[in-house]
Short mmCIF file of C-alpha atoms in Angstrom, two decimals:
data_model
loop_
_atom_site.label_atom_id
_atom_site.label_comp_id
_atom_site.label_asym_id
_atom_site.label_seq_id
_atom_site.Cartn_x
_atom_site.Cartn_y
_atom_site.Cartn_z
CA MET N 1 0.08 0.03 0.25
CA ARG N 2 2.24 2.81 -1.43
CA VAL N 3 0.85 6.30 -0.70
CA LYS N 4 2.25 8.62 -3.49
CA ASN N 5 3.63 11.82 -2.20
CA SER N 6 3.20 13.55 -5.31
CA ALA N 7 -0.67 13.24 -4.91
CA LEU N 8 -0.74 13.44 -1.38
CA LEU N 9 1.11 15.97 0.25
CA LYS N 10 1.75 19.70 -0.54
CA ALA N 11 5.42 20.41 -1.05
CA GLY N 12 5.53 23.27 1.41
CA ALA N 13 4.08 20.94 4.13
CA VAL N 14 6.54 18.19 3.53
CA ALA N 15 9.41 20.74 3.63
CA ALA N 16 8.15 22.25 7.01
CA ILE N 17 7.85 18.66 8.49
CA ALA N 18 11.09 17.60 7.09
CA THR N 19 13.01 20.66 8.49
CA LEU N 20 11.13 19.76 11.98
CA ALA N 21 12.71 16.29 11.74
CA LEU N 22 16.14 17.34 10.74
CA ALA N 23 16.11 20.16 13.47
CA GLY N 24 15.46 17.55 16.18
CA CYS N 25 13.30 19.72 17.98
CA ALA N 26 10.46 17.38 19.18
CA SER N 27 10.57 14.38 21.13
CA GLY N 28 8.26 11.27 20.66
CA GLY N 29 4.58 11.97 21.62
CA ASN N 30 4.39 14.39 24.44
CA ALA N 31 7.41 16.05 26.62
CA SER N 32 7.41 13.12 29.28
CA ASN N 33 7.23 9.95 27.16
CA GLU N 34 9.50 7.16 28.53
CA GLU N 35 11.20 7.18 25.28
CA THR N 36 12.95 10.35 23.74
CA GLU N 37 13.86 10.25 20.07
CA THR N 38 16.78 12.39 18.56
CA ASP N 39 14.52 13.42 15.85
CA ALA N 40 10.57 14.24 15.33
CA THR N 41 8.54 11.22 16.06
CA LEU N 42 4.77 10.86 16.27
CA THR N 43 3.31 8.55 18.76
CA VAL N 44 0.04 7.13 17.90
CA TRP N 45 -2.29 5.08 20.09
CA VAL N 46 -3.99 2.34 17.69
CA ASP N 47 -6.05 -0.77 18.80
CA ALA N 48 -4.67 -4.38 17.45
CA ASP N 49 -7.09 -4.37 14.45
CA ARG N 50 -6.18 -1.35 12.92
CA ALA N 51 -2.45 -1.67 13.66
CA PRO N 52 -1.40 -3.59 10.81
CA VAL N 53 -3.09 -0.93 8.29
CA LEU N 54 -1.34 1.93 10.18
CA LYS N 55 2.01 0.42 9.84
CA ASP N 56 2.10 0.57 6.33
CA ALA N 57 0.70 4.20 6.33
CA ALA N 58 3.33 5.07 8.89
CA ALA N 59 6.00 3.91 6.71
CA ASP N 60 4.95 5.73 3.80
CA PHE N 61 4.69 8.90 5.83
CA THR N 62 8.26 8.53 7.31
CA LYS N 63 9.74 8.08 3.75
CA ASP N 64 8.25 11.00 2.35
CA SER N 65 8.57 13.47 5.51
CA GLY N 66 11.45 12.02 7.76
CA VAL N 67 9.18 11.95 10.60
CA LYS N 68 9.28 8.74 12.48
CA VAL N 69 5.73 7.17 13.57
CA LYS N 70 5.80 5.00 16.79
CA LEU N 71 2.71 2.92 16.83
CA VAL N 72 1.46 1.91 20.49
CA GLN N 73 -1.36 -0.88 20.59
CA LYS N 74 -4.01 -0.26 23.23
CA ASP N 75 -7.36 -1.93 24.32
CA PHE N 76 -9.90 0.29 22.53
CA GLY N 77 -12.30 -0.09 25.35
CA LYS N 78 -9.69 1.55 27.79
CA ILE N 79 -8.28 4.48 25.57
CA GLN N 80 -10.73 7.10 26.36
CA ASP N 81 -9.88 7.18 29.87
CA GLU N 82 -6.22 6.77 29.67
CA PHE N 83 -5.90 9.39 27.23
CA ILE N 84 -7.87 11.86 29.41
CA ALA N 85 -5.71 11.04 32.37
CA GLN N 86 -2.27 11.18 30.82
CA VAL N 87 -2.37 14.02 28.37
CA PRO N 88 -2.83 17.04 30.99
CA SER N 89 0.40 15.40 32.74
CA GLY N 90 2.55 15.75 29.51
CA LYS N 91 2.29 11.85 28.70
CA GLY N 92 -0.03 9.93 26.06
CA PRO N 93 0.30 10.16 22.43
CA ASP N 94 0.37 12.71 19.55
CA ILE N 95 -2.59 10.93 18.08
CA THR N 96 -5.02 8.43 19.48
CA ILE N 97 -7.83 6.28 17.53
CA GLY N 98 -11.28 6.68 19.25
CA ALA N 99 -15.17 6.98 18.71
CA HIS N 100 -16.80 10.29 17.91
CA ASP N 101 -18.94 9.98 21.04
CA TRP N 102 -15.79 10.69 23.13
CA LEU N 103 -15.40 14.13 21.70
CA GLY N 104 -17.53 16.03 24.14
CA ASN N 105 -15.54 14.55 26.86
CA PHE N 106 -12.48 15.17 25.23
CA ALA N 107 -12.98 18.70 24.35
CA THR N 108 -14.22 19.68 27.89
CA ASN N 109 -11.43 18.15 29.30
CA GLY N 110 -8.93 20.12 27.15
CA VAL N 111 -7.01 17.06 25.89
CA VAL N 112 -7.88 17.58 22.06
CA GLN N 113 -7.02 20.15 19.57
CA PRO N 114 -8.80 20.85 16.19
CA ILE N 115 -7.45 19.67 12.91
CA GLU N 116 -7.18 21.47 9.68
CA LEU N 117 -9.29 19.86 6.87
CA GLY N 118 -9.90 22.52 4.75
CA ASP N 119 -11.34 21.52 1.12
CA LYS N 120 -10.70 18.05 2.08
CA ALA N 121 -13.73 17.99 4.58
CA ALA N 122 -16.08 17.64 1.72
CA GLU N 123 -14.49 14.40 0.46
CA PHE N 124 -15.98 12.72 3.62
CA GLU N 125 -19.56 11.58 4.25
CA ASP N 126 -21.47 14.52 5.80
CA VAL N 127 -22.65 12.29 8.81
CA ALA N 128 -18.83 11.45 9.64
CA ILE N 129 -17.81 15.23 9.65
CA GLN N 130 -20.69 16.28 11.60
CA ALA N 131 -19.95 13.38 14.19
CA MET N 132 -16.25 14.75 14.56
CA SER N 133 -17.31 18.35 15.02
CA TYR N 134 -17.98 20.11 18.55
CA GLU N 135 -19.15 23.49 18.87
CA GLY N 136 -18.57 24.53 15.24
CA LYS N 137 -14.78 22.86 14.97
CA THR N 138 -13.75 19.50 13.51
CA TYR N 139 -11.62 17.26 16.06
CA GLY N 140 -11.07 14.25 14.18
CA LEU N 141 -10.12 12.39 11.12
CA PRO N 142 -12.94 9.89 10.57
CA TYR N 143 -12.16 6.45 8.93
CA ALA N 144 -15.39 4.59 9.48
CA ILE N 145 -19.14 4.69 9.93
CA GLU N 146 -21.17 2.05 11.49
CA ASN N 147 -24.89 1.74 12.47
CA ILE N 148 -27.32 -1.23 13.44
CA ALA N 149 -29.89 -2.46 10.93
CA LEU N 150 -32.20 -5.68 10.71
CA LEU N 151 -30.30 -8.62 9.52
CA ARG N 152 -32.86 -11.26 7.73
CA ASN N 153 -32.23 -14.99 7.41
CA THR N 154 -33.69 -15.24 3.75
CA ALA N 155 -34.57 -18.77 4.33
CA LEU N 156 -36.58 -18.01 7.22
CA ALA N 157 -38.27 -14.74 5.76
CA ALA N 158 -38.54 -14.22 1.91
CA GLU N 159 -39.39 -10.23 2.37
CA ALA N 160 -38.48 -7.50 4.37
CA PRO N 161 -41.12 -6.45 7.09
CA THR N 162 -43.31 -3.35 6.59
CA ASP N 163 -43.32 -2.59 10.29
CA TYR N 164 -42.67 -3.77 13.83
CA ASN N 165 -46.24 -5.93 13.80
CA ASP N 166 -45.49 -7.29 10.45
CA MET N 167 -42.02 -8.41 11.61
CA VAL N 168 -43.38 -10.15 14.84
CA ALA N 169 -46.15 -11.90 12.67
CA ASP N 170 -43.70 -13.02 10.05
CA GLY N 171 -41.34 -14.13 12.77
CA THR N 172 -44.09 -16.01 14.68
CA ALA N 173 -45.34 -17.65 11.38
CA ALA N 174 -41.71 -18.92 10.71
CA GLY N 175 -42.26 -21.21 13.81
CA THR N 176 -38.74 -20.31 15.40
CA GLU N 177 -37.85 -19.94 18.92
CA PHE N 178 -37.93 -16.14 18.80
CA PRO N 179 -39.83 -13.86 16.38
CA PHE N 180 -36.96 -11.52 16.35
CA LEU N 181 -33.83 -10.99 18.37
CA VAL N 182 -32.18 -7.72 19.73
CA GLN N 183 -29.95 -7.66 22.58
CA VAL N 184 -31.32 -5.96 25.86
CA GLY N 185 -29.51 -7.46 28.76
CA PRO N 186 -30.06 -7.15 32.48
CA GLU N 187 -29.70 -3.51 32.42
CA SER N 188 -31.16 -2.89 28.99
CA ASP N 189 -29.33 -1.73 25.72
CA PRO N 190 -30.75 1.91 24.98
CA TYR N 191 -28.36 1.93 21.79
CA HIS N 192 -30.05 -1.11 20.13
CA LEU N 193 -33.72 0.01 21.17
CA TYR N 194 -33.25 3.47 20.02
CA PRO N 195 -34.56 3.01 16.61
CA PHE N 196 -37.91 1.96 18.38
CA GLN N 197 -37.86 4.85 20.50
CA THR N 198 -37.31 7.40 17.66
CA SER N 199 -40.14 5.83 15.77
CA PHE N 200 -42.27 7.11 18.85
CA GLY N 201 -40.82 10.63 18.01
CA ALA N 202 -38.69 10.63 21.24
CA PRO N 203 -35.11 11.68 20.51
CA VAL N 204 -32.87 12.32 23.52
CA PHE N 205 -31.94 15.91 22.67
CA GLY N 206 -33.16 18.52 20.22
CA THR N 207 -30.74 19.93 17.46
CA ASN N 208 -29.71 23.36 16.57
CA ASP N 209 -29.97 24.87 13.08
CA ASP N 210 -26.46 23.52 12.15
CA GLY N 211 -27.76 19.96 13.21
CA SER N 212 -25.70 19.84 16.38
CA TYR N 213 -27.30 18.67 19.65
CA ASN N 214 -28.70 21.30 22.09
CA PRO N 215 -27.96 20.14 25.57
CA GLU N 216 -30.54 22.47 26.83
CA ASP N 217 -33.34 20.60 24.58
CA LEU N 218 -33.97 17.77 26.41
CA GLN N 219 -36.73 15.77 24.53
CA ILE N 220 -36.44 12.44 26.01
CA GLY N 221 -39.17 12.83 28.37
CA GLY N 222 -41.65 12.74 25.49
CA GLY N 223 -41.14 8.92 25.22
CA THR N 224 -43.89 7.87 27.47
CA ASP N 225 -45.78 6.11 24.63
CA PHE N 226 -42.56 4.25 24.02
CA ALA N 227 -41.96 3.33 27.71
CA ALA N 228 -45.74 1.75 27.43
CA TRP N 229 -44.93 0.05 24.35
CA LEU N 230 -41.78 -1.29 26.24
CA ALA N 231 -43.88 -2.80 28.92
CA GLU N 232 -46.15 -4.60 26.40
CA GLN N 233 -43.23 -6.05 24.44
CA GLY N 234 -41.85 -7.34 27.67
CA ALA N 235 -45.00 -8.66 28.85
CA ALA N 236 -45.38 -10.48 25.65
CA GLY N 237 -41.99 -12.02 25.80
CA HIS N 238 -40.75 -10.16 22.62
CA LEU N 239 -38.37 -8.03 24.77
CA SER N 240 -36.19 -9.72 27.47
CA THR N 241 -33.48 -8.78 29.63
CA SER N 242 -32.19 -12.18 29.77
CA VAL N 243 -31.35 -11.87 26.11
CA THR N 244 -27.81 -10.47 25.88
CA GLY N 245 -25.69 -9.70 22.78
CA ASP N 246 -23.98 -13.29 22.91
CA ILE N 247 -27.15 -14.90 23.26
CA ALA N 248 -28.83 -13.16 20.43
CA LYS N 249 -26.05 -13.70 18.08
CA GLU N 250 -25.91 -17.50 19.05
CA LYS N 251 -29.61 -17.63 18.31
CA PHE N 252 -29.69 -16.16 15.22
CA ASN N 253 -26.62 -17.94 13.86
CA SER N 254 -28.33 -21.24 14.96
CA GLY N 255 -31.52 -20.49 13.17
CA ALA N 256 -33.76 -19.60 16.12
CA SER N 257 -35.13 -16.54 14.71
CA PRO N 258 -35.46 -15.09 11.08
CA TYR N 259 -34.57 -11.65 12.14
CA PHE N 260 -31.77 -9.71 14.39
CA ILE N 261 -31.34 -6.13 15.04
CA THR N 262 -27.43 -5.68 15.08
CA GLY N 263 -24.40 -4.19 13.39
CA PRO N 264 -22.24 -5.03 10.52
CA TRP N 265 -19.79 -6.79 13.03
CA ASN N 266 -22.31 -9.85 13.10
CA VAL N 267 -22.73 -10.27 9.57
CA GLY N 268 -19.51 -12.35 9.21
CA PRO N 269 -20.31 -14.76 11.85
CA ALA N 270 -23.75 -15.44 10.25
CA GLN N 271 -22.58 -15.82 7.05
CA GLU N 272 -19.92 -18.34 8.22
CA ALA N 273 -22.78 -19.96 10.00
CA GLY N 274 -24.31 -20.90 6.41
CA ILE N 275 -26.91 -18.23 6.64
CA ASP N 276 -27.97 -16.29 3.58
CA VAL N 277 -28.25 -12.78 5.11
CA ALA N 278 -30.22 -9.73 4.03
CA VAL N 279 -29.92 -6.17 5.48
CA ASP N 280 -33.29 -4.30 5.99
CA PRO N 281 -34.19 -1.08 7.58
CA ILE N 282 -35.25 -1.52 11.29
CA PRO N 283 -39.08 -1.42 11.32
CA SER N 284 -41.00 1.25 12.81
CA ALA N 285 -43.10 0.31 15.83
CA GLY N 286 -44.46 3.92 16.52
CA GLY N 287 -45.37 4.99 13.31
CA GLU N 288 -42.33 7.35 12.58
CA VAL N 289 -39.13 6.39 10.92
CA ALA N 290 -37.06 4.21 13.07
CA GLN N 291 -33.59 6.09 13.36
CA PRO N 292 -30.60 4.10 14.62
CA PHE N 293 -27.58 5.95 16.00
CA VAL N 294 -24.64 6.40 13.85
CA GLY N 295 -21.27 6.08 15.29
CA VAL N 296 -18.10 7.17 13.72
CA GLN N 297 -14.69 6.00 14.33
CA GLY N 298 -11.78 8.20 13.72
CA PHE N 299 -8.39 9.96 15.21
CA PHE N 300 -7.75 12.70 17.42
CA VAL N 301 -4.68 15.18 18.02
CA SER N 302 -3.43 15.43 21.50
CA ALA N 303 -3.82 19.12 22.83
CA LYS N 304 -0.53 18.72 24.14
CA SER N 305 1.19 17.42 20.92
CA LYS N 306 4.58 19.03 20.13
CA ASN N 307 4.28 17.65 16.38
CA THR N 308 0.88 19.20 15.50
CA LEU N 309 1.87 20.09 12.03
CA ALA N 310 3.23 16.55 11.61
CA ALA N 311 0.20 14.85 13.14
CA ASN N 312 -2.24 16.99 11.25
CA GLU N 313 -0.40 16.03 7.94
CA PHE N 314 -0.27 12.25 8.68
CA LEU N 315 -4.13 12.14 9.48
CA THR N 316 -5.24 14.46 6.56
CA ASN N 317 -2.98 13.15 3.67
CA PHE N 318 -2.25 9.60 4.70
CA ILE N 319 -5.00 8.15 6.90
CA GLY N 320 -7.47 10.22 5.04
CA THR N 321 -6.58 8.75 1.56
CA GLU N 322 -8.56 6.15 -0.43
CA GLU N 323 -5.62 3.72 0.10
CA VAL N 324 -5.72 3.78 3.59
CA GLN N 325 -9.45 3.98 4.10
CA ASP N 326 -10.00 1.14 1.74
CA ALA N 327 -7.27 -0.95 3.54
CA LEU N 328 -8.93 -0.23 7.07
CA PHE N 329 -12.47 -1.09 5.63
CA GLU N 330 -11.08 -4.40 4.46
CA LYS N 331 -9.65 -5.03 7.75
CA GLY N 332 -12.77 -4.02 9.89
CA GLN N 333 -15.81 -4.24 7.36
CA ARG N 334 -17.17 -1.03 8.61
CA PRO N 335 -18.32 1.20 6.05
CA PRO N 336 -15.47 4.05 5.02
CA ALA N 337 -16.17 7.65 6.04
CA LEU N 338 -14.32 8.88 2.84
CA THR N 339 -16.75 8.97 0.23
CA ALA N 340 -14.71 7.76 -2.57
CA SER N 341 -13.68 4.66 -0.59
CA PHE N 342 -17.56 3.91 0.67
CA GLU N 343 -18.73 4.12 -2.92
CA LYS N 344 -16.37 1.13 -3.63
CA ALA N 345 -17.29 -0.84 -0.69
CA ALA N 346 -21.11 -0.22 -1.46
CA SER N 347 -20.67 -2.42 -4.43
CA ASP N 348 -21.35 -4.97 -1.83
CA PRO N 349 -25.02 -5.28 -1.14
CA ILE N 350 -24.52 -5.71 2.63
CA VAL N 351 -22.27 -2.54 3.02
CA ALA N 352 -24.79 -0.67 0.71
CA ALA N 353 -27.74 -1.67 2.78
CA PHE N 354 -26.20 -0.56 5.94
CA GLY N 355 -25.36 2.85 4.32
CA GLU N 356 -29.07 3.23 3.39
CA VAL N 357 -30.15 2.48 6.92
CA GLY N 358 -27.58 4.85 8.29
CA ALA N 359 -28.51 7.46 5.97
CA ASN N 360 -31.66 7.71 7.90
CA GLY N 361 -29.97 7.47 11.15
CA VAL N 362 -28.67 10.16 13.65
CA PRO N 363 -25.15 10.57 15.08
CA GLN N 364 -24.81 9.39 18.60
CA PRO N 365 -24.59 12.41 20.73
CA SER N 366 -21.22 13.47 21.72
CA ILE N 367 -21.87 16.38 23.99
CA PRO N 368 -20.77 15.88 27.66
CA GLN N 369 -24.44 15.93 28.88
CA MET N 370 -25.12 12.62 27.12
CA GLY N 371 -23.06 10.93 29.80
CA LYS N 372 -25.92 11.71 32.42
CA VAL N 373 -28.37 10.22 30.19
CA TRP N 374 -27.00 6.81 29.98
CA GLN N 375 -26.57 6.20 33.73
CA PHE N 376 -30.48 6.32 33.93
CA TRP N 377 -31.72 5.35 30.61
CA GLY N 378 -30.71 1.63 30.35
CA VAL N 379 -31.75 0.51 34.16
CA THR N 380 -35.21 2.27 33.75
CA GLU N 381 -35.70 0.51 30.21
CA ALA N 382 -34.79 -2.81 32.06
CA ALA N 383 -37.29 -2.10 34.98
CA ILE N 384 -40.00 -1.40 32.34
CA ILE N 385 -39.33 -4.54 30.19
CA ALA N 386 -39.37 -6.50 33.43
CA GLY N 387 -42.50 -4.87 34.64
CA GLU N 388 -41.09 -3.55 37.75
CA GLY N 389 -43.40 -0.34 37.99
CA ASP N 390 -45.82 1.62 35.88
CA PRO N 391 -43.98 2.63 32.82
CA THR N 392 -45.06 6.36 32.70
CA GLN N 393 -43.95 6.81 36.26
CA LEU N 394 -40.68 5.04 35.65
CA TRP N 395 -39.96 7.16 32.49
CA GLU N 396 -41.15 10.38 34.03
CA LYS N 397 -38.64 9.71 37.10
CA MET N 398 -36.02 8.93 34.63
CA THR N 399 -36.44 12.19 32.81
CA ALA N 400 -36.52 14.15 36.14
CA ASP N 401 -33.08 12.43 37.43
CA ILE N 402 -31.34 13.15 34.05
CA GLN N 403 -32.60 16.78 34.23
CA ALA N 404 -31.16 17.01 37.73
CA ALA N 405 -27.85 15.30 36.71
CA ILE N 406 -27.35 17.67 33.85
CA ALA N 407 -28.16 20.62 35.92
CA GLU N 408 -25.31 19.73 38.66
#
């Protein structure tokens, strides 16, 4: 995967970075890293799945600019907390991989800085740039977009359901153990149930004119009809807190249901199990469009990086190229954020179908106030599904608790 310098780097930028490297005026990562280089070095945190692709891109970048790239593999689930803890003390990387919904937390903690995409921003899917933006500034270079949809076992259900009731009826007629599957778990899973909630016209937050979320416009309280529906589906056995993600996956792959609400990460295992999979929109339960959350993954630059110019060039002109975005897609099978790469990937009908569903989705809120929502949201849904109280009262109490937590 050779990235051509002549096509990617502006001569002035390369010269500036090369001068920095030769001057030896920067150390690897931030000032207190354990290993100090004699020339400019970018330290990049990356997870094990993406590391092989970045290794090639890093080699190309070093050859063209003279700036070394040190890749440090991290457990993706631990990166957010470690980055926030280390950057203020002068430790941590120049660049880290991450999810867009970490951005609000990163920005309010002052550990990331905006990146300069310029005209290149137009080369990415709109939802990807929107997700990587906070208070009008772009903070991350996106590489992948993901959302859930409805997986359908075509041997058990020949056509996509028209709405939720149709899905349950078709699933029941199939004679399988479950009419449909979605992970819920002991504390519920608002992420996977959110499309049903939005179909009742009950988003979490309202939005500003530019599409960004307005933390002062909490709209989740309008979901009492959705809460009543959750109670009904729990009583009917269609939603169960005993169905975890692993159980849902196992049951679908064994042919125990014609439908499975999940993401692209579960397509491969289903196909390996011999299932002919189709991908459909999530059916509406409340009459409005069922909108899933759209998640975006990308790379952020540390606010304490001493190699800001090099970091921006590495992201914009190497990670942000078709070659690298294509390779990241091949590795993770998540639709690319770069439009040209996405259009190639969409020749696969599975990728195209997930993309169509995501086009009707909404970015998962990255504002800090969203953290106050999660802590009450799932446990309340689980209590409603389990029949542990009046659904309206439980939902209203949840809303009041969220409002109080945000106001603190």
